[in-house]
Amino acid sequence: MDKSKVLIIDDDPVCTGVLLALLGDDYDVTTANSGSGGIDILRSQAPDLILLDITMPEVNGYQVLKFLQEEPSRSSIPVVVISTLVESSDRDFAIKLGADDYINKPIMPNVIQGKLEKYLR
C-alpha cells in the first residue's frame, strides 16, 4: 500500500526535524522551509495533507492558505496549522482562510498522530 503524502511547510528546522522523525517511517514526507517553497511544491504535486506554520518571513502561512483556495483541486487538501500563535483570533483567521485544524507548538507527538489519523483515513 502506498504511503500517504504529507507536506511540511515550516521555516523552523527544529520543528521540521521533529516532524520528520515522527512521520518519516509511516508517511511519504516532503518539506519546504518557506511559504514560497511550499507554494512551488504545490504547483507541481498534491500531497494528501499539509502541516503548515503561520509565522514565516516573506510568504507566511496565511498567504499559503489563500493560494490553496485559489484552485479547487488544491482547496480540498486538508491543512493542519502548527503555530506558536496562541490567540483565538489567529486560529479563527486560519480556519476562515481554509485550514482544517489548528494546533499550537510545541509539537506533541500524540496530537500530531491524532490529526493525521483524522484527516488521512
PDB file of C-alpha atoms in Angstrom:
ATOM      1  CA  MET A   1       0.000   0.000   0.000  1.00  0.00           C
ATOM      2  CA  ASP A   2       1.278   3.473  -0.880  1.00  0.00           C
ATOM      3  CA  LYS A   3       2.132   5.801   1.956  1.00  0.00           C
ATOM      4  CA  SER A   4       0.090   8.984   2.349  1.00  0.00           C
ATOM      5  CA  LYS A   5       1.940  12.095   1.179  1.00  0.00           C
ATOM      6  CA  VAL A   6       2.481  14.807   3.783  1.00  0.00           C
ATOM      7  CA  LEU A   7       3.932  18.225   3.002  1.00  0.00           C
ATOM      8  CA  ILE A   8       5.526  20.117   5.901  1.00  0.00           C
ATOM      9  CA  ILE A   9       5.856  23.878   5.335  1.00  0.00           C
ATOM     10  CA  ASP A  10       7.823  25.377   8.225  1.00  0.00           C
ATOM     11  CA  ASP A  11      10.886  27.613   8.417  1.00  0.00           C
ATOM     12  CA  ASP A  12      11.962  26.223  11.804  1.00  0.00           C
ATOM     13  CA  PRO A  13      14.483  23.406  11.208  1.00  0.00           C
ATOM     14  CA  VAL A  14      13.933  22.014  14.731  1.00  0.00           C
ATOM     15  CA  CYS A  15      10.181  21.725  14.195  1.00  0.00           C
ATOM     16  CA  THR A  16      10.688  20.201  10.749  1.00  0.00           C
ATOM     17  CA  GLY A  17      13.202  17.730  12.169  1.00  0.00           C
ATOM     18  CA  VAL A  18      10.827  16.651  14.932  1.00  0.00           C
ATOM     19  CA  LEU A  19       8.005  16.171  12.428  1.00  0.00           C
ATOM     20  CA  LEU A  20      10.272  14.195  10.084  1.00  0.00           C
ATOM     21  CA  ALA A  21      11.331  11.952  12.965  1.00  0.00           C
ATOM     22  CA  LEU A  22       7.676  11.385  13.908  1.00  0.00           C
ATOM     23  CA  LEU A  23       6.340  10.816  10.411  1.00  0.00           C
ATOM     24  CA  GLY A  24       9.202   9.615   8.241  1.00  0.00           C
ATOM     25  CA  ASP A  25       8.626   5.895   8.678  1.00  0.00           C
ATOM     26  CA  ASP A  26       4.875   5.911   8.099  1.00  0.00           C
ATOM     27  CA  TYR A  27       4.367   8.679   5.521  1.00  0.00           C
ATOM     28  CA  ASP A  28       5.934   9.960   2.317  1.00  0.00           C
ATOM     29  CA  VAL A  29       7.116  13.327   3.670  1.00  0.00           C
ATOM     30  CA  THR A  30       8.224  16.354   1.660  1.00  0.00           C
ATOM     31  CA  THR A  31       9.433  19.536   3.340  1.00  0.00           C
ATOM     32  CA  ALA A  32       9.627  23.187   2.411  1.00  0.00           C
ATOM     33  CA  ASN A  33      11.463  25.668   4.637  1.00  0.00           C
ATOM     34  CA  SER A  34       9.434  28.679   3.445  1.00  0.00           C
ATOM     35  CA  GLY A  35       5.958  29.604   2.321  1.00  0.00           C
ATOM     36  CA  SER A  36       7.185  30.331  -1.196  1.00  0.00           C
ATOM     37  CA  GLY A  37       8.968  26.961  -1.299  1.00  0.00           C
ATOM     38  CA  GLY A  38       5.743  25.271  -0.219  1.00  0.00           C
ATOM     39  CA  ILE A  39       3.808  27.041  -2.971  1.00  0.00           C
ATOM     40  CA  ASP A  40       6.412  25.917  -5.526  1.00  0.00           C
ATOM     41  CA  ILE A  41       5.958  22.308  -4.438  1.00  0.00           C
ATOM     42  CA  LEU A  42       2.160  22.644  -4.510  1.00  0.00           C
ATOM     43  CA  ARG A  43       2.288  23.869  -8.107  1.00  0.00           C
ATOM     44  CA  SER A  44       3.715  20.513  -9.201  1.00  0.00           C
ATOM     45  CA  GLN A  45       2.302  17.973  -6.738  1.00  0.00           C
ATOM     46  CA  ALA A  46      -0.669  17.453  -4.459  1.00  0.00           C
ATOM     47  CA  PRO A  47       0.012  15.996  -1.016  1.00  0.00           C
ATOM     48  CA  ASP A  48      -2.664  14.175   0.948  1.00  0.00           C
ATOM     49  CA  LEU A  49      -2.175  16.560   3.891  1.00  0.00           C
ATOM     50  CA  ILE A  50      -0.254  19.752   4.682  1.00  0.00           C
ATOM     51  CA  LEU A  51       1.284  20.665   8.049  1.00  0.00           C
ATOM     52  CA  LEU A  52       1.669  24.443   7.883  1.00  0.00           C
ATOM     53  CA  ASP A  53       3.402  27.027  10.043  1.00  0.00           C
ATOM     54  CA  ILE A  54       1.978  30.554  10.021  1.00  0.00           C
ATOM     55  CA  THR A  55       4.881  32.767  11.077  1.00  0.00           C
ATOM     56  CA  MET A  56       7.389  32.640   8.241  1.00  0.00           C
ATOM     57  CA  PRO A  57       9.222  35.534   6.542  1.00  0.00           C
ATOM     58  CA  GLU A  58       8.165  36.830   3.113  1.00  0.00           C
ATOM     59  CA  VAL A  59       5.312  34.380   2.349  1.00  0.00           C
ATOM     60  CA  ASN A  60       3.525  33.418   5.565  1.00  0.00           C
ATOM     61  CA  GLY A  61       1.116  30.578   6.247  1.00  0.00           C
ATOM     62  CA  TYR A  62      -1.939  32.761   5.723  1.00  0.00           C
ATOM     63  CA  GLN A  63      -0.716  33.512   2.201  1.00  0.00           C
ATOM     64  CA  VAL A  64      -0.190  29.796   1.562  1.00  0.00           C
ATOM     65  CA  LEU A  65      -3.780  29.154   2.697  1.00  0.00           C
ATOM     66  CA  LYS A  66      -5.029  31.826   0.270  1.00  0.00           C
ATOM     67  CA  PHE A  67      -3.015  30.209  -2.537  1.00  0.00           C
ATOM     68  CA  LEU A  68      -4.584  26.830  -1.777  1.00  0.00           C
ATOM     69  CA  GLN A  69      -8.099  28.281  -2.025  1.00  0.00           C
ATOM     70  CA  GLU A  70      -7.456  29.735  -5.498  1.00  0.00           C
ATOM     71  CA  GLU A  71      -7.610  26.316  -7.172  1.00  0.00           C
ATOM     72  CA  PRO A  72     -10.425  23.802  -6.494  1.00  0.00           C
ATOM     73  CA  SER A  73      -8.088  20.805  -6.740  1.00  0.00           C
ATOM     74  CA  ARG A  74      -5.815  22.287  -4.055  1.00  0.00           C
ATOM     75  CA  SER A  75      -8.566  23.647  -1.816  1.00  0.00           C
ATOM     76  CA  SER A  76      -9.622  20.117  -0.860  1.00  0.00           C
ATOM     77  CA  ILE A  77      -6.206  19.192   0.611  1.00  0.00           C
ATOM     78  CA  PRO A  78      -6.518  19.026   4.418  1.00  0.00           C
ATOM     79  CA  VAL A  79      -4.340  21.614   6.166  1.00  0.00           C
ATOM     80  CA  VAL A  80      -3.324  21.378   9.811  1.00  0.00           C
ATOM     81  CA  VAL A  81      -1.728  24.583  11.044  1.00  0.00           C
ATOM     82  CA  ILE A  82       1.033  24.119  13.625  1.00  0.00           C
ATOM     83  CA  SER A  83       1.851  27.508  15.113  1.00  0.00           C
ATOM     84  CA  THR A  84       3.267  29.415  18.040  1.00  0.00           C
ATOM     85  CA  LEU A  85       0.376  31.883  17.691  1.00  0.00           C
ATOM     86  CA  VAL A  86      -1.996  31.093  20.549  1.00  0.00           C
ATOM     87  CA  GLU A  87      -4.707  33.737  20.264  1.00  0.00           C
ATOM     88  CA  SER A  88      -8.155  32.505  19.268  1.00  0.00           C
ATOM     89  CA  SER A  89      -8.242  35.247  16.621  1.00  0.00           C
ATOM     90  CA  ASP A  90      -5.181  33.662  14.927  1.00  0.00           C
ATOM     91  CA  ARG A  91      -6.879  30.266  14.939  1.00  0.00           C
ATOM     92  CA  ASP A  92     -10.167  31.707  13.686  1.00  0.00           C
ATOM     93  CA  PHE A  93      -8.430  33.571  10.853  1.00  0.00           C
ATOM     94  CA  ALA A  94      -6.576  30.427   9.726  1.00  0.00           C
ATOM     95  CA  ILE A  95      -9.821  28.419   9.756  1.00  0.00           C
ATOM     96  CA  LYS A  96     -11.587  31.203   7.825  1.00  0.00           C
ATOM     97  CA  LEU A  97      -8.838  31.019   5.177  1.00  0.00           C
ATOM     98  CA  GLY A  98      -9.342  27.273   4.758  1.00  0.00           C
ATOM     99  CA  ALA A  99      -7.292  25.483   7.423  1.00  0.00           C
ATOM    100  CA  ASP A 100      -8.980  22.320   8.651  1.00  0.00           C
ATOM    101  CA  ASP A 101      -7.346  22.281  12.057  1.00  0.00           C
ATOM    102  CA  TYR A 102      -5.030  24.340  14.256  1.00  0.00           C
ATOM    103  CA  ILE A 103      -2.646  23.158  16.933  1.00  0.00           C
ATOM    104  CA  ASN A 104      -0.091  25.040  18.956  1.00  0.00           C
ATOM    105  CA  LYS A 105       3.622  24.427  19.273  1.00  0.00           C
ATOM    106  CA  PRO A 106       5.437  22.802  20.939  1.00  0.00           C
ATOM    107  CA  ILE A 107       4.691  19.673  18.959  1.00  0.00           C
ATOM    108  CA  MET A 108       3.028  16.901  20.931  1.00  0.00           C
ATOM    109  CA  PRO A 109       3.515  13.570  19.100  1.00  0.00           C
ATOM    110  CA  ASN A 110       0.156  12.113  20.158  1.00  0.00           C
ATOM    111  CA  VAL A 111      -1.685  15.237  18.963  1.00  0.00           C
ATOM    112  CA  ILE A 112       0.067  15.145  15.568  1.00  0.00           C
ATOM    113  CA  GLN A 113      -0.690  11.438  15.155  1.00  0.00           C
ATOM    114  CA  GLY A 114      -4.325  12.027  16.071  1.00  0.00           C
ATOM    115  CA  LYS A 115      -4.680  14.761  13.462  1.00  0.00           C
ATOM    116  CA  LEU A 116      -3.037  12.628  10.761  1.00  0.00           C
ATOM    117  CA  GLU A 117      -5.329   9.708  11.548  1.00  0.00           C
ATOM    118  CA  LYS A 118      -8.351  12.021  11.471  1.00  0.00           C
ATOM    119  CA  TYR A 119      -7.582  13.536   8.064  1.00  0.00           C
ATOM    120  CA  LEU A 120      -5.905  10.599   6.302  1.00  0.00           C
ATOM    121  CA  ARG A 121      -8.491   7.884   6.940  1.00  0.00           C
TER     122      ARG A 121
END
